[in-house]
Tab-separated table of C-alpha atoms in Angstrom:
chain	number	residue	atom	x	y	z
A	219	MET	CA	-42.767	-101.046	-40.092
A	220	ALA	CA	-40.316	-102.890	-42.222
A	221	GLY	CA	-40.032	-102.425	-45.919
A	222	PRO	CA	-39.063	-99.688	-48.283
A	223	VAL	CA	-40.290	-96.823	-46.080
A	224	THR	CA	-38.089	-97.875	-43.165
A	225	ARG	CA	-35.162	-98.448	-45.501
A	226	TRP	CA	-35.695	-94.975	-46.928
A	227	PHE	CA	-35.926	-93.366	-43.494
A	228	PHE	CA	-32.839	-95.096	-42.139
A	229	ALA	CA	-30.657	-95.252	-45.255
A	230	PRO	CA	-27.156	-95.238	-43.729
A	231	VAL	CA	-25.199	-92.025	-44.116
A	232	PRO	CA	-21.425	-91.760	-43.760
A	233	LEU	CA	-20.626	-90.445	-40.320
A	234	ARG	CA	-18.176	-88.025	-41.847
A	235	ARG	CA	-21.106	-86.213	-43.405
A	236	ILE	CA	-22.557	-85.708	-39.937
A	237	ALA	CA	-19.217	-84.466	-38.611
A	238	VAL	CA	-18.993	-81.857	-41.372
A	239	PHE	CA	-22.679	-80.899	-41.303
A	240	ARG	CA	-22.659	-80.635	-37.533
A	241	ALA	CA	-19.678	-78.291	-37.572
A	242	LEU	CA	-21.434	-76.161	-40.202
A	243	VAL	CA	-24.702	-75.976	-38.289
A	244	TYR	CA	-23.232	-75.260	-34.867
A	245	LEU	CA	-20.850	-72.617	-36.182
A	246	PHE	CA	-23.700	-71.027	-38.114
A	247	VAL	CA	-26.075	-70.693	-35.151
A	248	PRO	CA	-24.171	-67.923	-33.293
A	249	ILE	CA	-23.881	-65.987	-36.566
A	250	ASP	CA	-27.625	-66.435	-37.084
A	251	MET	CA	-28.233	-64.974	-33.634
A	252	PHE	CA	-26.645	-61.722	-34.763
A	253	LEU	CA	-27.640	-61.492	-38.388
A	254	PHE	CA	-30.938	-63.320	-38.906
A	255	THR	CA	-32.645	-63.683	-35.550
A	256	GLY	CA	-30.705	-60.614	-34.431
A	257	SER	CA	-33.966	-58.779	-33.782
A	258	THR	CA	-33.991	-60.524	-30.388
A	259	TRP	CA	-31.199	-58.146	-29.302
A	260	GLY	CA	-33.360	-55.172	-30.268
A	261	HIS	CA	-36.446	-56.640	-28.589
A	262	VAL	CA	-34.806	-55.998	-25.232
A	263	HIS	CA	-35.848	-52.383	-25.859
A	264	SER	CA	-39.398	-53.043	-27.010
A	265	ALA	CA	-41.050	-54.983	-24.199
A	266	ALA	CA	-44.355	-53.222	-24.954
A	267	ASN	CA	-44.627	-55.132	-28.243
A	268	TYR	CA	-44.180	-58.622	-26.759
A	269	ARG	CA	-46.906	-60.793	-28.267
A	270	PRO	CA	-45.739	-64.314	-27.380
A	271	VAL	CA	-46.541	-67.016	-29.927
A	272	LEU	CA	-48.558	-70.033	-28.756
A	273	ILE	CA	-45.632	-72.162	-27.580
A	274	ALA	CA	-44.217	-69.228	-25.582
A	275	ARG	CA	-47.599	-68.734	-23.874
A	276	LEU	CA	-47.939	-72.438	-23.097
A	277	LEU	CA	-44.463	-72.525	-21.567
A	278	HIS	CA	-44.862	-69.092	-19.892
A	279	LEU	CA	-41.647	-67.903	-21.513
A	280	PRO	CA	-40.717	-64.398	-20.370
A	281	ALA	CA	-40.070	-61.520	-22.780
A	282	ALA	CA	-36.557	-60.578	-23.837
A	283	ASN	CA	-34.798	-58.446	-21.249
A	284	GLU	CA	-31.378	-56.949	-20.722
A	285	VAL	CA	-30.176	-59.885	-18.629
A	286	SER	CA	-31.812	-62.900	-20.267
A	287	VAL	CA	-30.782	-62.116	-23.833
A	288	PRO	CA	-27.000	-61.839	-23.297
A	289	VAL	CA	-27.063	-64.838	-20.927
A	290	LEU	CA	-29.032	-66.917	-23.416
A	291	PHE	CA	-26.633	-65.943	-26.170
A	292	GLY	CA	-23.657	-66.917	-24.003
A	293	VAL	CA	-25.124	-70.328	-23.156
A	294	VAL	CA	-25.986	-71.111	-26.778
A	295	LEU	CA	-22.583	-69.871	-27.980
A	296	VAL	CA	-20.667	-72.130	-25.578
A	297	ALA	CA	-22.937	-75.107	-26.335
A	298	CYS	CA	-22.485	-74.571	-30.071
A	299	LEU	CA	-18.705	-74.321	-29.875
A	300	VAL	CA	-18.508	-77.479	-27.765
A	301	ALA	CA	-20.873	-79.364	-30.079
A	302	ALA	CA	-19.118	-78.073	-33.219
A	303	ALA	CA	-15.896	-79.580	-31.878
A	304	GLY	CA	-17.687	-82.924	-31.565
A	305	ARG	CA	-17.563	-82.904	-27.749
A	306	LEU	CA	-20.560	-83.788	-25.556
A	307	PRO	CA	-22.770	-84.120	-28.636
A	308	ARG	CA	-25.922	-84.838	-26.660
A	309	VAL	CA	-25.613	-82.433	-23.714
A	310	ALA	CA	-24.179	-79.577	-25.761
A	311	GLY	CA	-26.461	-80.394	-28.685
A	312	TYR	CA	-29.715	-80.344	-26.747
A	313	THR	CA	-28.594	-77.220	-24.862
A	314	ALA	CA	-27.999	-75.479	-28.178
A	315	ALA	CA	-31.334	-76.753	-29.541
A	316	LEU	CA	-33.405	-75.604	-26.558
A	317	GLY	CA	-31.496	-72.330	-26.143
A	318	PHE	CA	-31.723	-71.409	-29.794
A	319	GLY	CA	-35.362	-72.525	-29.818
A	320	TYR	CA	-36.143	-69.978	-27.103
A	321	TRP	CA	-34.071	-67.373	-28.942
A	322	ALA	CA	-35.975	-67.924	-32.189
A	323	ILE	CA	-39.302	-67.800	-30.334
A	324	LEU	CA	-38.254	-64.419	-28.907
A	325	ALA	CA	-37.341	-63.222	-32.398
A	326	MET	CA	-40.804	-64.190	-33.680
A	327	SER	CA	-42.885	-62.932	-30.736
A	328	TYR	CA	-42.892	-59.231	-31.547
A	329	GLY	CA	-45.366	-59.137	-34.397
A	330	LYS	CA	-43.437	-60.668	-37.292
A	331	VAL	CA	-42.841	-64.369	-37.863
A	332	ASP	CA	-40.301	-65.637	-40.399
A	333	HIS	CA	-40.287	-69.058	-41.988
A	334	ASP	CA	-36.673	-69.727	-42.805
A	335	HIS	CA	-35.701	-71.527	-39.597
A	336	LEU	CA	-37.729	-74.744	-39.674
A	337	ALA	CA	-34.956	-76.911	-41.122
A	338	LEU	CA	-32.311	-75.405	-38.831
A	339	MET	CA	-34.455	-76.053	-35.749
A	340	VAL	CA	-35.064	-79.626	-36.905
A	341	ALA	CA	-31.322	-80.087	-37.465
A	342	LEU	CA	-30.543	-78.826	-33.964
A	343	PHE	CA	-32.969	-81.292	-32.402
A	344	VAL	CA	-32.035	-84.380	-34.464
A	345	LEU	CA	-28.242	-84.023	-34.529
A	346	PRO	CA	-27.821	-84.782	-30.793
A	347	THR	CA	-29.687	-88.094	-31.241
A	348	ILE	CA	-26.717	-89.481	-33.162
A	349	GLY	CA	-24.228	-89.045	-30.339
A	350	HIS	CA	-20.501	-89.283	-30.922
A	351	VAL	CA	-19.339	-89.787	-34.467
A	352	GLY	CA	-15.739	-89.152	-33.489
A	353	GLY	CA	-13.083	-90.452	-35.812
A	354	SER	CA	-15.285	-93.084	-37.361
A	355	ARG	CA	-14.740	-93.971	-40.981
A	356	THR	CA	-17.602	-94.722	-43.287
A	357	ALA	CA	-19.584	-97.395	-41.499
A	358	GLN	CA	-19.047	-100.938	-42.636
A	359	PRO	CA	-21.914	-103.410	-42.693
A	360	GLY	CA	-21.882	-105.689	-39.696
A	361	THR	CA	-19.990	-103.311	-37.433
A	362	PRO	CA	-21.358	-101.260	-34.538
A	363	ASP	CA	-21.012	-98.175	-36.695
A	364	THR	CA	-23.840	-99.428	-38.885
A	365	ALA	CA	-26.305	-98.478	-36.158
A	366	LYS	CA	-24.746	-95.027	-35.975
A	367	ALA	CA	-24.925	-94.696	-39.738
A	368	GLU	CA	-28.632	-95.552	-39.604
A	369	ALA	CA	-29.191	-93.024	-36.803
A	370	ALA	CA	-27.291	-90.524	-38.944
A	371	GLY	CA	-29.458	-91.498	-41.907
A	372	TRP	CA	-32.624	-90.692	-39.982
A	373	ALA	CA	-31.244	-87.341	-38.820
A	374	VAL	CA	-30.212	-86.396	-42.343
A	375	ARG	CA	-33.603	-87.493	-43.675
A	376	CYS	CA	-35.404	-85.323	-41.116
A	377	VAL	CA	-33.402	-82.252	-42.125
A	378	GLN	CA	-34.008	-83.022	-45.799
A	379	ILE	CA	-37.749	-83.377	-45.201
A	380	ALA	CA	-37.780	-80.064	-43.303
A	381	VAL	CA	-35.965	-78.326	-46.182
A	382	VAL	CA	-38.389	-79.704	-48.749
A	383	ALA	CA	-41.369	-78.937	-46.481
A	384	THR	CA	-40.270	-75.298	-46.301
A	385	TYR	CA	-40.456	-75.063	-50.088
A	386	PHE	CA	-43.420	-77.313	-50.741
A	387	LEU	CA	-45.687	-76.065	-47.965
A	388	SER	CA	-45.044	-72.484	-49.010
A	389	THR	CA	-46.853	-73.223	-52.284
A	390	TYR	CA	-49.846	-74.329	-50.248
A	391	ALA	CA	-49.651	-71.113	-48.209
A	392	LYS	CA	-49.441	-69.004	-51.378
A	393	ILE	CA	-52.681	-70.488	-52.680
A	394	ARG	CA	-54.312	-70.573	-49.236
A	395	PHE	CA	-53.641	-66.898	-48.495
A	396	GLY	CA	-52.918	-65.391	-51.901
A	397	GLY	CA	-55.511	-67.369	-53.838
A	398	TRP	CA	-55.136	-68.985	-57.223
A	399	GLU	CA	-54.307	-65.567	-58.668
A	400	TRP	CA	-51.017	-65.509	-56.712
A	401	PRO	CA	-48.720	-66.320	-59.680
A	402	ASN	CA	-50.511	-63.693	-61.781
A	403	GLY	CA	-50.316	-60.961	-59.146
A	404	ALA	CA	-47.639	-58.362	-58.447
A	405	THR	CA	-46.191	-59.834	-55.247
A	406	PHE	CA	-42.599	-59.758	-56.540
A	407	HIS	CA	-43.073	-56.132	-57.529
A	408	TRP	CA	-44.219	-55.483	-53.971
A	409	ALA	CA	-41.048	-57.173	-52.683
A	410	MET	CA	-38.762	-55.196	-55.023
A	411	SER	CA	-40.410	-51.886	-54.032
A	412	ARG	CA	-40.307	-52.473	-50.328
A	413	ARG	CA	-36.882	-53.976	-49.968
A	414	GLY	CA	-35.320	-54.100	-53.402
A	415	THR	CA	-31.549	-53.837	-53.660
A	416	PRO	CA	-30.209	-51.751	-56.574
A	417	VAL	CA	-30.445	-54.954	-58.665
A	418	GLY	CA	-34.000	-55.561	-57.470
A	419	GLN	CA	-35.042	-51.998	-58.205
A	420	PHE	CA	-33.543	-52.362	-61.675
A	421	LEU	CA	-35.539	-55.563	-62.240
A	422	ALA	CA	-38.697	-53.797	-61.076
A	423	ASP	CA	-38.661	-52.105	-64.484
A	424	PHE	CA	-39.319	-55.488	-66.120
A	425	PRO	CA	-42.811	-56.460	-64.959
A	426	THR	CA	-43.062	-59.381	-67.372
A	427	LEU	CA	-39.869	-60.909	-65.999
A	428	LEU	CA	-41.200	-60.637	-62.441
A	429	HIS	CA	-44.505	-62.133	-63.554
A	430	LEU	CA	-42.741	-65.138	-65.111
A	431	SER	CA	-40.500	-65.477	-62.043
A	432	GLN	CA	-43.575	-65.913	-59.858
A	433	TRP	CA	-44.638	-68.869	-61.982
A	434	GLY	CA	-41.094	-70.225	-61.910
A	435	VAL	CA	-40.851	-70.067	-58.132
A	436	LEU	CA	-44.270	-71.624	-57.631
A	437	ILE	CA	-43.486	-74.530	-59.956
A	438	ALA	CA	-40.010	-75.099	-58.491
A	439	GLU	CA	-41.373	-75.166	-54.950
A	440	LEU	CA	-44.146	-77.506	-55.999
A	441	LEU	CA	-41.604	-79.912	-57.535
A	442	SER	CA	-39.147	-79.670	-54.602
A	443	PRO	CA	-40.092	-83.084	-53.093
A	444	VAL	CA	-38.216	-84.757	-55.955
A	445	LEU	CA	-35.048	-83.785	-54.060
A	446	LEU	CA	-35.908	-86.542	-51.586
A	447	PHE	CA	-35.772	-89.204	-54.291
A	448	LEU	CA	-33.086	-88.006	-56.716
A	449	ARG	CA	-29.537	-89.312	-56.571
A	450	GLY	CA	-26.116	-88.411	-57.857
A	451	ARG	CA	-25.800	-85.667	-60.430
A	452	ALA	CA	-29.542	-85.100	-60.725
A	453	LEU	CA	-29.714	-84.474	-56.982
A	454	HIS	CA	-26.713	-82.164	-57.081
A	455	ALA	CA	-28.274	-80.241	-59.967
A	456	GLY	CA	-31.485	-79.850	-57.943
A	457	VAL	CA	-29.549	-78.546	-54.947
A	458	VAL	CA	-27.603	-76.122	-57.144
A	459	PHE	CA	-30.900	-74.900	-58.617
A	460	PHE	CA	-32.288	-74.026	-55.195
A	461	LEU	CA	-28.969	-72.472	-54.146
A	462	GLY	CA	-29.281	-70.282	-57.239
A	463	PHE	CA	-32.835	-69.376	-56.253
A	464	HIS	CA	-31.667	-68.219	-52.822
A	465	LEU	CA	-28.788	-66.319	-54.401
A	466	MET	CA	-31.271	-64.476	-56.625
A	467	THR	CA	-33.551	-63.484	-53.750
A	468	TRP	CA	-30.507	-62.277	-51.849
A	469	VAL	CA	-29.220	-60.217	-54.773
A	470	THR	CA	-32.636	-58.693	-55.507
A	471	ILE	CA	-34.402	-58.263	-52.161
A	472	ALA	CA	-31.677	-59.041	-49.592
A	473	ILE	CA	-33.561	-62.115	-48.394
A	474	HIS	CA	-31.302	-65.140	-48.466
A	475	PHE	CA	-32.898	-67.832	-46.306
A	476	LEU	CA	-29.340	-68.708	-45.266
A	477	PRO	CA	-30.498	-70.899	-42.335
A	478	LEU	CA	-32.319	-73.002	-44.906
A	479	VAL	CA	-29.365	-72.896	-47.316
A	480	VAL	CA	-27.054	-74.362	-44.671
A	481	CYS	CA	-29.482	-77.245	-44.230
A	482	LEU	CA	-29.882	-77.660	-47.993
A	483	LEU	CA	-26.193	-78.630	-48.064
A	484	VAL	CA	-27.002	-81.875	-46.229
A	485	PHE	CA	-28.210	-83.256	-49.571
A	486	LEU	CA	-24.617	-83.080	-50.838
A	487	PRO	CA	-21.817	-85.583	-50.123
A	488	LEU	CA	-20.266	-83.353	-47.456
A	489	GLU	CA	-18.157	-86.327	-46.360
A	490	ARG	CA	-15.845	-85.510	-49.250
A	491	VAL	CA	-14.952	-82.202	-47.623
A	492	ARG	CA	-11.634	-82.398	-45.857
A	493	LEU	CA	-12.291	-81.200	-42.322
A	494	ARG	CA	-9.756	-83.123	-40.345
A	495	ALA	CA	-9.528	-80.730	-37.412
A	496	ALA	CA	-13.253	-80.686	-36.827
A	497	ILE	CA	-13.596	-84.434	-36.564
A	498	GLY	CA	-10.371	-85.055	-34.690
A	499	ARG	CA	-8.937	-87.552	-37.132
A	500	LYS	CA	-5.289	-88.289	-37.492
A	501	GLY	CA	-3.300	-90.239	-40.010
A	502	ALA	CA	-5.211	-92.371	-42.526
A	503	GLY	CA	-6.576	-90.261	-45.334
A	504	GLY	CA	-9.827	-92.202	-45.762
A	505	GLY	CA	-12.886	-90.232	-46.762
A	506	ALA	CA	-10.916	-87.536	-48.481
A	507	ALA	CA	-11.835	-86.116	-51.848
A	508	GLY	CA	-12.281	-88.717	-54.517
A	509	GLN	CA	-12.762	-91.651	-52.216
A	510	LYS	CA	-15.762	-93.843	-52.782
A	511	VAL	CA	-18.379	-92.917	-50.242
A	512	ALA	CA	-21.924	-93.867	-49.497
A	513	VAL	CA	-24.617	-91.372	-50.372
A	514	VAL	CA	-28.165	-91.245	-49.080
A	515	GLY	CA	-30.237	-93.386	-51.375
A	516	ASP	CA	-27.626	-96.039	-51.889
A	517	GLN	CA	-28.921	-99.442	-50.988
A	518	ALA	CA	-26.088	-100.121	-48.616
A	519	VAL	CA	-22.950	-98.493	-47.402
A	520	ASP	CA	-19.976	-99.684	-49.341
A	521	PRO	CA	-17.260	-101.375	-47.341
A	522	VAL	CA	-14.078	-99.392	-47.229
A	523	SER	CA	-10.955	-101.380	-46.722
B	141	MET	CA	-22.126	-97.358	-26.552
B	142	VAL	CA	-23.994	-98.852	-29.458
B	143	SER	CA	-23.451	-102.565	-29.626
B	144	ALA	CA	-26.174	-103.654	-32.032
B	145	MET	CA	-25.399	-104.186	-35.686
B	146	SER	CA	-28.162	-101.805	-36.670
B	147	LEU	CA	-30.618	-99.550	-34.885
B	148	SER	CA	-32.945	-101.544	-32.638
B	149	PRO	CA	-36.653	-101.735	-33.508
B	150	TYR	CA	-37.309	-99.532	-30.468
B	151	ALA	CA	-34.806	-96.905	-31.629
B	152	LYS	CA	-36.410	-96.932	-35.047
B	153	ALA	CA	-39.940	-96.849	-33.661
B	154	TRP	CA	-39.497	-93.698	-31.572
B	155	ARG	CA	-37.740	-91.938	-34.410
B	156	VAL	CA	-40.529	-92.731	-36.855
B	157	THR	CA	-43.152	-91.733	-34.255
B	158	ILE	CA	-41.532	-88.341	-33.647
B	159	THR	CA	-41.150	-87.722	-37.361
B	160	GLY	CA	-44.826	-88.518	-37.860
B	161	ALA	CA	-45.931	-86.304	-34.965
B	162	VAL	CA	-43.933	-83.281	-36.163
B	163	ALA	CA	-45.081	-83.849	-39.747
B	164	ALA	CA	-48.695	-84.010	-38.548
B	165	GLY	CA	-48.231	-80.776	-36.571
B	166	LEU	CA	-46.713	-79.110	-39.611
B	167	PHE	CA	-49.581	-80.331	-41.788
B	168	TYR	CA	-52.123	-78.984	-39.304
B	169	GLY	CA	-50.266	-75.665	-39.056
B	170	THR	CA	-50.068	-75.347	-42.823
B	171	VAL	CA	-53.731	-76.091	-43.505
B	172	TRP	CA	-55.458	-74.533	-40.480
B	173	GLY	CA	-52.760	-72.733	-38.490
B	174	THR	CA	-51.544	-69.158	-38.272
B	175	ASP	CA	-48.210	-67.504	-37.464
B	176	ASP	CA	-49.094	-68.173	-33.836
B	177	PHE	CA	-48.161	-71.848	-34.395
B	178	PHE	CA	-44.475	-70.977	-34.900
B	179	PRO	CA	-42.376	-72.993	-35.677
B	180	LEU	CA	-45.099	-75.197	-37.210
B	181	GLY	CA	-47.198	-72.423	-38.759
B	182	PRO	CA	-47.939	-71.914	-42.438
B	183	MET	CA	-45.053	-70.758	-44.669
B	184	VAL	CA	-46.662	-67.408	-45.387
B	185	GLN	CA	-43.572	-65.524	-46.547
B	186	TYR	CA	-44.775	-63.697	-49.680
B	187	ALA	CA	-47.929	-65.816	-49.686
B	188	PHE	CA	-50.261	-62.848	-50.220
B	189	SER	CA	-51.334	-61.642	-53.601
B	190	ILE	CA	-51.077	-58.102	-54.925
B	191	PRO	CA	-53.403	-57.434	-57.893
B	192	PRO	CA	-51.617	-56.134	-61.028
B	193	ASP	CA	-53.536	-52.851	-60.532
B	194	GLY	CA	-53.192	-52.925	-56.748
B	195	GLU	CA	-51.184	-50.925	-54.237
B	196	ILE	CA	-47.842	-51.472	-52.544
B	197	ARG	CA	-47.866	-50.147	-48.993
B	198	SER	CA	-44.899	-49.747	-46.685
B	199	LEU	CA	-44.522	-47.974	-43.380
B	200	HIS	CA	-41.835	-45.345	-42.874
B	201	LEU	CA	-40.684	-43.478	-39.802
B	202	PHE	CA	-39.797	-39.799	-40.079
B	203	ALA	CA	-38.200	-37.630	-37.434
B	204	ARG	CA	-38.201	-33.851	-37.180
B	205	THR	CA	-35.047	-32.952	-35.333
B	206	THR	CA	-34.779	-30.132	-32.808
B	207	ALA	CA	-33.056	-28.177	-35.614
B	208	GLY	CA	-36.266	-28.491	-37.680
B	209	GLN	CA	-34.845	-30.879	-40.241
B	210	GLU	CA	-36.861	-33.924	-41.334
B	211	VAL	CA	-35.016	-37.224	-41.688
B	212	GLU	CA	-36.135	-40.797	-42.197
B	213	ILE	CA	-35.154	-43.318	-39.511
B	214	PRO	CA	-34.992	-46.869	-40.891
B	215	LEU	CA	-37.487	-49.170	-39.182
B	216	GLU	CA	-34.793	-51.708	-38.401
B	217	PRO	CA	-33.801	-53.445	-35.142
B	218	TYR	CA	-30.467	-51.653	-35.003
B	219	TYR	CA	-32.154	-48.248	-35.217
B	220	VAL	CA	-35.392	-48.569	-33.255
B	221	GLY	CA	-35.358	-52.078	-31.740
B	222	VAL	CA	-38.028	-53.489	-34.056
B	223	ARG	CA	-38.506	-54.494	-37.664
B	224	ARG	CA	-40.768	-52.594	-40.041
B	225	ALA	CA	-43.169	-55.507	-40.436
B	226	GLU	CA	-43.483	-55.702	-36.647
B	227	ILE	CA	-44.585	-52.054	-36.370
B	228	GLU	CA	-46.901	-52.573	-39.341
B	229	SER	CA	-48.621	-55.398	-37.504
B	230	HIS	CA	-49.019	-53.122	-34.451
B	231	LEU	CA	-50.071	-50.033	-36.440
B	232	GLY	CA	-53.646	-50.070	-35.111
B	233	ARG	CA	-52.383	-49.912	-31.531
B	234	HIS	CA	-50.028	-47.064	-32.410
B	235	ARG	CA	-52.869	-45.100	-33.997
B	236	GLN	CA	-54.986	-45.516	-30.871
B	237	ASP	CA	-52.137	-44.754	-28.522
B	238	PRO	CA	-49.518	-42.460	-30.112
B	239	SER	CA	-47.487	-42.566	-26.895
B	240	LEU	CA	-46.250	-45.996	-28.063
B	241	LEU	CA	-43.991	-44.045	-30.424
B	242	GLN	CA	-42.093	-42.936	-27.335
B	243	HIS	CA	-40.721	-46.523	-27.164
B	244	LEU	CA	-39.256	-46.049	-30.648
B	245	ALA	CA	-37.699	-42.746	-29.562
B	246	ASP	CA	-36.246	-44.333	-26.415
B	247	ALA	CA	-34.884	-47.307	-28.349
B	248	HIS	CA	-33.421	-44.994	-30.997
B	249	ARG	CA	-31.711	-42.883	-28.334
B	250	ARG	CA	-30.190	-46.019	-26.765
B	251	LEU	CA	-29.190	-47.687	-30.021
B	252	ARG	CA	-28.019	-44.610	-31.976
B	253	PRO	CA	-26.680	-42.210	-29.347
B	254	GLY	CA	-24.694	-40.327	-31.989
B	255	ASP	CA	-27.723	-39.502	-34.180
B	256	ALA	CA	-29.636	-36.228	-33.905
B	257	ALA	CA	-32.389	-36.504	-31.282
B	258	PRO	CA	-35.881	-36.330	-32.811
B	259	ALA	CA	-38.342	-33.743	-31.464
B	260	THR	CA	-41.283	-35.305	-33.319
B	261	LEU	CA	-41.763	-38.804	-34.707
B	262	THR	CA	-44.236	-39.524	-37.487
B	263	LEU	CA	-45.260	-42.827	-39.034
B	264	ARG	CA	-46.371	-42.547	-42.650
B	265	THR	CA	-47.532	-45.227	-45.048
B	266	LYS	CA	-46.033	-44.957	-48.503
B	267	VAL	CA	-48.564	-46.074	-51.111
B	268	ILE	CA	-47.386	-46.949	-54.596
B	269	LYS	CA	-50.290	-47.368	-57.009
B	270	LEU	CA	-49.684	-50.001	-59.692
B	271	LYS	CA	-51.194	-49.932	-63.143
B	272	ASP	CA	-50.664	-53.207	-65.013
B	273	ARG	CA	-47.738	-54.049	-62.652
B	274	VAL	CA	-46.013	-50.700	-63.237
B	275	PRO	CA	-45.962	-47.928	-60.571
B	276	SER	CA	-48.154	-45.059	-61.676
B	277	ALA	CA	-48.324	-42.817	-58.591
B	278	THR	CA	-46.883	-42.514	-55.087
B	279	ARG	CA	-48.430	-40.865	-52.057
B	280	PHE	CA	-47.918	-40.805	-48.301
B	281	ILE	CA	-50.619	-41.286	-45.671
B	282	GLU	CA	-49.955	-39.734	-42.288
B	283	GLU	CA	-50.659	-42.428	-39.681
B	284	VAL	CA	-49.630	-41.106	-36.299
B	285	SER	CA	-47.398	-38.414	-34.828
B	286	TRP	CA	-45.828	-37.972	-31.407
B	287	GLN	CA	-43.959	-35.201	-29.587
B	288	VAL	CA	-40.922	-36.940	-28.133
B	289	ARG	CA	-40.506	-36.524	-24.392
């Protein structure tokens, strides 16, 4: 199992990146439970429409009800706040992962399934595997932190793969369900009509632009796996491109894929963000903006003295 | 506490195994699966094709109030407890059993106590006919109606 594949999977990542990403993810989850999987709250009132997805049937998960939904929210909220603070990363982390997993299943078991949560669910399940990252500086080769940095590398890689899979596999779905005529159809017009914002309804008057956009989206999604192999500025440009794509869908049809956007950020050197409170560091200003830091894809983590 | 200098072969092995298993599940879901496989189902958001001369259909809920006024109630969770696409996927059941609309009325009463109470609820499909990607005509199809109890 040695060789380039293993090195790629376990490329060490600065633990600061995990500290920042973890805070982002865990603080985002409770917001998600109101804004994006918020339909679970409403499902309390529509028990008649409960059509549990496969995993819910296998696990005999009950429908949303007036007691379980607020309790579940409370449990996930507490777990997320604890985990965001870097405390009990495994216990709180797995509690948040399982609790939010059930919550998302409830959101998707009433007739409509969304596809913007894969990366977030993966993040919730892999982050606890790293354990404490505490006040650790960028790992130095030959120290115990190297193992942590490799564990962090795997977690980051999993989230990155899930992000890319969301894009790339959607091209397969477009051809599988929409056929080869998908890019030449009027799907974007359909989207603008059904849920277009004022900007989207304005753009609906430009059918050629929408037609070209369908080709653009299909090609971009098809090329998305390059994100896993780019480095430095090219990688950052790729991330900015997809951020722009999500911004456009939000501006035109109020669909933002924000859970995916949060995970997309893990491609960036988040360790440069100053987030002292969240990682409980005091004193030494290592890892602040401008400091040399290791980035996924580097052959090794640079020693920091 | 981690004492090794790098992740042990065992720690690496289980991580690679899990990654492979989830990737395989996702591959299976993408190629052969349906929405039922959530969270490993196909990424079908906007994966259908609308012909350039096709139709755009969307379901709308209308209420006739006790005062005789007709208003549209958004098919959104914060109005009726469900999303539009969810009702669309259950439309056949609603046509067969109009009393299911009573659930929407009950949810609406609970969620929007300040709004005018509907006496009748009607689901209509709005059909926009496209001609070379441009809307050419709009019509409504009456799907199902229900006297609110």
